Short mmCIF file of C-alpha atoms in Angstrom, two decimals:
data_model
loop_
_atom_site.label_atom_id
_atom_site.label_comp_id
_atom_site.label_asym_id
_atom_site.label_seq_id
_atom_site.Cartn_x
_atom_site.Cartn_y
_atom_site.Cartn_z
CA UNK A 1 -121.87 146.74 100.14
CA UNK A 2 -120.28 145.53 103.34
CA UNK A 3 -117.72 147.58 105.57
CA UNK A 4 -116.13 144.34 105.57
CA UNK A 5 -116.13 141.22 102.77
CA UNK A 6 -114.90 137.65 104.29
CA UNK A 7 -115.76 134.32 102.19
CA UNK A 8 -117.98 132.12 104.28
CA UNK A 9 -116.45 129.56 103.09
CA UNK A 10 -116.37 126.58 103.78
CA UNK A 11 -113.17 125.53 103.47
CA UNK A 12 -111.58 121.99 103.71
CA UNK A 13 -107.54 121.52 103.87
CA UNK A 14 -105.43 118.61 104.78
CA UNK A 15 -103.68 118.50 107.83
CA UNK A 16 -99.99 120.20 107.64
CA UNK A 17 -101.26 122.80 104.42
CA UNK A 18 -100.58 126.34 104.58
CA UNK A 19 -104.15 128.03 105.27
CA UNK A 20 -104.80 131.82 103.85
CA UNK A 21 -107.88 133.65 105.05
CA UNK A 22 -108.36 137.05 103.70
CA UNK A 23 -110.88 140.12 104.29
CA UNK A 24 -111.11 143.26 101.99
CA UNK A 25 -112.66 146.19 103.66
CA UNK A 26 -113.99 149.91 102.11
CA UNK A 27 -113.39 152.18 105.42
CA UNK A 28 -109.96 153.66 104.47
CA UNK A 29 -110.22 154.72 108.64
CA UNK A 30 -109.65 151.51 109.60
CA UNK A 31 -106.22 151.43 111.36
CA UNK A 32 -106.81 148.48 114.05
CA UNK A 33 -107.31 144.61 112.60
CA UNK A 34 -107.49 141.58 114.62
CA UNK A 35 -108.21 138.02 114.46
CA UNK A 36 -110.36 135.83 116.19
CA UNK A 37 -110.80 131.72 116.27
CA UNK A 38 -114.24 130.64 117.88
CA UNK A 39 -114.83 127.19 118.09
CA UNK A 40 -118.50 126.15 117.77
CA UNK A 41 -120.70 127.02 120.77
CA UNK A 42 -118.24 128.99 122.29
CA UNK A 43 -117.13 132.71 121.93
CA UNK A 44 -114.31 134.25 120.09
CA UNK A 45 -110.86 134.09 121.26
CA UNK A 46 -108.35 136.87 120.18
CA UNK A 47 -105.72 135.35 117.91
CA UNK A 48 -103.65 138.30 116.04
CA UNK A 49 -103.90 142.33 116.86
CA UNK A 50 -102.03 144.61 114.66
CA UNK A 51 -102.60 148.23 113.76
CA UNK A 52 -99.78 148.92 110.97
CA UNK A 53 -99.19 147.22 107.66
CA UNK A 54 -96.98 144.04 107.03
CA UNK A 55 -96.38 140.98 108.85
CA UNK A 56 -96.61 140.08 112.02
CA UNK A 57 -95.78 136.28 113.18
CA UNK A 58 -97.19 134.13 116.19
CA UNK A 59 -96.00 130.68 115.90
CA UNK A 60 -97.51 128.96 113.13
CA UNK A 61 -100.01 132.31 112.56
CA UNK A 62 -98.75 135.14 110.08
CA UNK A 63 -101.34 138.85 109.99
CA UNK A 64 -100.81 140.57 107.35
CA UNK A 65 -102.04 143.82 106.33
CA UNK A 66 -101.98 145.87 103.15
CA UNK A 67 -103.55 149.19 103.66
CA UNK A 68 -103.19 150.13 100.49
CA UNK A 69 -105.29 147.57 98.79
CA UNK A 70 -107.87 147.33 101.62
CA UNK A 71 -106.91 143.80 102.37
CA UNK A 72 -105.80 141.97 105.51
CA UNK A 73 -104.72 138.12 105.45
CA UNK A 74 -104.29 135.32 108.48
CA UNK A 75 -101.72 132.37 106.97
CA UNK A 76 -102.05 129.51 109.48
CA UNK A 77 -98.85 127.30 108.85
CA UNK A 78 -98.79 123.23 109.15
CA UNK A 79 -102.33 123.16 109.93
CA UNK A 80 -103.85 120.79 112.46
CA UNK A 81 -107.36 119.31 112.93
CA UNK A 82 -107.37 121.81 116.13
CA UNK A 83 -107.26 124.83 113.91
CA UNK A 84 -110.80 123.27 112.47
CA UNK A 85 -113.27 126.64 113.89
CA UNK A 86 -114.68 129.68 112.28
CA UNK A 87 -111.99 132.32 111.60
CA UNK A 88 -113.65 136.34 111.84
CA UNK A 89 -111.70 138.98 110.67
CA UNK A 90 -112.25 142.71 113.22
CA UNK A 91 -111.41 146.06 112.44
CA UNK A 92 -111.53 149.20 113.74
CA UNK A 93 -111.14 152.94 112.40
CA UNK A 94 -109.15 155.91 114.82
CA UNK A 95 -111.81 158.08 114.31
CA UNK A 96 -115.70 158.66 114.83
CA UNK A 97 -117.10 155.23 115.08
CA UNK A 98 -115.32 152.90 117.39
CA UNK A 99 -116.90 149.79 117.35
CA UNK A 100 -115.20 146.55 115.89
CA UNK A 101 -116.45 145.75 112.70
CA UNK A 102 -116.73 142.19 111.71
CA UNK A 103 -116.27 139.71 108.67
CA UNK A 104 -119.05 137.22 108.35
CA UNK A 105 -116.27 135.04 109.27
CA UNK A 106 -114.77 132.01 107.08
CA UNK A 107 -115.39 128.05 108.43
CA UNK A 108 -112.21 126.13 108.23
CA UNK A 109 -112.31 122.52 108.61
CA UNK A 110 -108.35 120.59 108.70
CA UNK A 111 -109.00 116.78 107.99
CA UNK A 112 -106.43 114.67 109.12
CA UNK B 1 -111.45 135.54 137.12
CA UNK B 2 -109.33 136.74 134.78
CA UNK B 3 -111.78 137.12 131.66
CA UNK B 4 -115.22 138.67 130.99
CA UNK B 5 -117.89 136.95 132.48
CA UNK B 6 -121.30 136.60 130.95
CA UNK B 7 -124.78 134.73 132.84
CA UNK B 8 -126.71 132.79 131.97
CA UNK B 9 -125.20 130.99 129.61
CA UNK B 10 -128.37 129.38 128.61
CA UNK B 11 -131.85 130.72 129.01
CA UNK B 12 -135.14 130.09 127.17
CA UNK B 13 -137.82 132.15 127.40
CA UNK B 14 -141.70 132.74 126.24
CA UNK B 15 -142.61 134.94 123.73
CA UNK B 16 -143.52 138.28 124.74
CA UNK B 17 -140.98 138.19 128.13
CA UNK B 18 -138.64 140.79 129.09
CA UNK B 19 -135.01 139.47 129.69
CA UNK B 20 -131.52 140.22 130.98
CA UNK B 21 -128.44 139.33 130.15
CA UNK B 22 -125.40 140.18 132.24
CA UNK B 23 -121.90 140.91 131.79
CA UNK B 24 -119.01 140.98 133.77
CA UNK B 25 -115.72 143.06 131.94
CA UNK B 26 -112.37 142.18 132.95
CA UNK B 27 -111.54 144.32 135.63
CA UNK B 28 -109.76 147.71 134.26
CA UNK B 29 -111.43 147.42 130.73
CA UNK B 30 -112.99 150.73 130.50
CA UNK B 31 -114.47 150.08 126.91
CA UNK B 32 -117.35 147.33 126.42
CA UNK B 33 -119.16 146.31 123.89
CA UNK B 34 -122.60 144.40 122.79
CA UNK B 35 -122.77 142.06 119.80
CA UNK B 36 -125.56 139.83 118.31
CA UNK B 37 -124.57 136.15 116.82
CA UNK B 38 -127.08 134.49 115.01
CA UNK B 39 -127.03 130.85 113.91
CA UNK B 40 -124.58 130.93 111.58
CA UNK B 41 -123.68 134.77 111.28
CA UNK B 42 -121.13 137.35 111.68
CA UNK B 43 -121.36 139.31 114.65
CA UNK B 44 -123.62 142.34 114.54
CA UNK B 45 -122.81 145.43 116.61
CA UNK B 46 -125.76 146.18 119.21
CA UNK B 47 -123.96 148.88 122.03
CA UNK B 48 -120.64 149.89 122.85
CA UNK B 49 -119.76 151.78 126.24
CA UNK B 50 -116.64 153.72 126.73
CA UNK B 51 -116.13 155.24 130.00
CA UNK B 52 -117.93 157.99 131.05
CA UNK B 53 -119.19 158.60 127.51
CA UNK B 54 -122.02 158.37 126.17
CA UNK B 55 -122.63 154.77 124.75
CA UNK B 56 -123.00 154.33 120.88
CA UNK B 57 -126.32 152.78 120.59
CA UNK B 58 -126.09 152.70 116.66
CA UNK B 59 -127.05 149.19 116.71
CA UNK B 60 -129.48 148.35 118.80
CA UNK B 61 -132.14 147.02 116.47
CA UNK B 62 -135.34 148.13 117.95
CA UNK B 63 -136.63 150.49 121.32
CA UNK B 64 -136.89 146.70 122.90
CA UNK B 65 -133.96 146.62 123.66
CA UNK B 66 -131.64 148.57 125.91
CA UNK B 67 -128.33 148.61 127.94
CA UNK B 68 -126.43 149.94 130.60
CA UNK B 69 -123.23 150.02 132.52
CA UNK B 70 -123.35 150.50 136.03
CA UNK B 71 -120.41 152.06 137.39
CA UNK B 72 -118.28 151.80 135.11
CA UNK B 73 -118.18 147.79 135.13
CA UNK B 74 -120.72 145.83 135.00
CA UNK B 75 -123.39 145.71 131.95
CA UNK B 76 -127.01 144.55 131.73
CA UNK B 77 -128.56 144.20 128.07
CA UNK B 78 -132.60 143.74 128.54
CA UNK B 79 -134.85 143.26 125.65
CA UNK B 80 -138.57 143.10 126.62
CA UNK B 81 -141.46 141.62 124.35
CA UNK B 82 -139.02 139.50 123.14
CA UNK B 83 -139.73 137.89 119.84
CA UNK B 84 -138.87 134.86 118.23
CA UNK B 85 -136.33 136.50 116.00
CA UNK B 86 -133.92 137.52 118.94
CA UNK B 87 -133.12 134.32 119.67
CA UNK B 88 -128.81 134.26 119.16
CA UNK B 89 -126.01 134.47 121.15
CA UNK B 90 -125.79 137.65 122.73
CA UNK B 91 -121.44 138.26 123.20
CA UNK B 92 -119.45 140.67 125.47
CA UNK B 93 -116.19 142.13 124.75
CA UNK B 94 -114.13 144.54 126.69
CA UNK B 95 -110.81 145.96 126.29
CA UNK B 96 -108.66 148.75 128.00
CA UNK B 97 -109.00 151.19 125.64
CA UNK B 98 -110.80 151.79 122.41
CA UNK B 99 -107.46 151.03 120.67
CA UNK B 100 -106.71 148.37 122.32
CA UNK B 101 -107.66 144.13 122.12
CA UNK B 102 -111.35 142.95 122.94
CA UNK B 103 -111.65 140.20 124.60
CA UNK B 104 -114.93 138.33 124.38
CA UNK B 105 -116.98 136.29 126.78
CA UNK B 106 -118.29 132.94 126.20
CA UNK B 107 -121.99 134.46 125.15
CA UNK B 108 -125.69 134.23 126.44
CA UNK B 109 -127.76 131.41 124.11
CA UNK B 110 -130.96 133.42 124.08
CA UNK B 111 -134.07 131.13 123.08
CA UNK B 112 -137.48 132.65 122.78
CA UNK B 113 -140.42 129.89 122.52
#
């Protein structure tokens, strides 16, 4: 099993839908999450960083983190045909190992 | 600049060659790390350097392939005999501390012929 489960995907939404990506993880150490766009051919770009459960809101992006079910969500509001890219989900524990961990990362195409 | 610099973007090489990839942290980032993308892929942890510690070299995938940091800054990832299977993009991230945001470079497309 995986440190870290992300569905590949793909997934296909119409422009202005509310997008949910989600990761489950096993390592109850994790304590830092983040979120990264990277458009193809071109390297990941830091979207969210949070290190405490609940919500935290950029614009039209909502993190969310639930420690206690292992689970961490990115809700991308009023989607555009920009936000088309592959969405990886990073996390990373306090303690021992501290590499970032990575989802396999989910492909997310908006069609206009 | 402002971000973390990686050359060459592009290289091709023969089976067999030893390469280098190079990678320039954001200045002040005393963490940086080494990740593996293959066509299609997650990211897969290779090295990660943190200050004067020793590096966690939990991922490097075979004795082909090593990395350092000189000075603090600047990293070079060389793989020798390289084989057809290490072709990917090869990505650097830094950040300020270990608990802090990575930032990622724009990757080395590694092609071995």
């Amino acid at each position: 099993q995986k440190e870290v489960e992300q569905d590949p995907g793909p997934l296909s939404v119409p422009e202005g839908a509310i997008v949910s990506l989600n990761c489950t993880y096993s390592n109850s150490a994790f304590q830092y999450f983040m979120w990264y766009r990277q458009y193809s051919r071109k390297g990941p770009e830091l979207l969210m960083y949070t290190y405490s459960s609940g919500n935290k809101e950029d614009g039209r992006f909502t993190a969310q983190v639930d420690k206690s079910s292992k689970y961490i969500s990115l809700f991308i509001r009023d989607s555009q045909p920009s936000d088309s890219a592959t969405y990886l989900c990073a996390m990373r524990d306090i303690q021992g190992a501290q590499k970032l961990v990575f989802g396999q990362g989910t492909r997310l195409t908006i069609n206009p | 600049g402002a971000g973390v610099s990686q050359s060459p973007s592009n290289k091709v090489t023969e089976k067999g060659k030893d390469v280098e990839l190079r990678c320039d942290p954001i200045s002040g980032h005393t963490a940086l790390y080494w990740y593996r993308q293959s066509l299609g892929q997650g990211l897969e942890f290779l090295i990660y350097f943190q200050g004067n510690s020793a590096p966690d070299k939990s991922g490097l995938p075979s004795d082909r392939f090593s990395a350092e940091r000189t000075g603090g800054s600047v990293s070079t990832l060389t793989i020798q005999r390289t084989q057809q299977e290490d072709s990917a993009v090869y990505l650097c991230a830094s950040s300020f501390g270990w608990n802090t945001e990575a930032f990622f470079g724009q990757g080395t497309r590694l092609t071995v012929v």
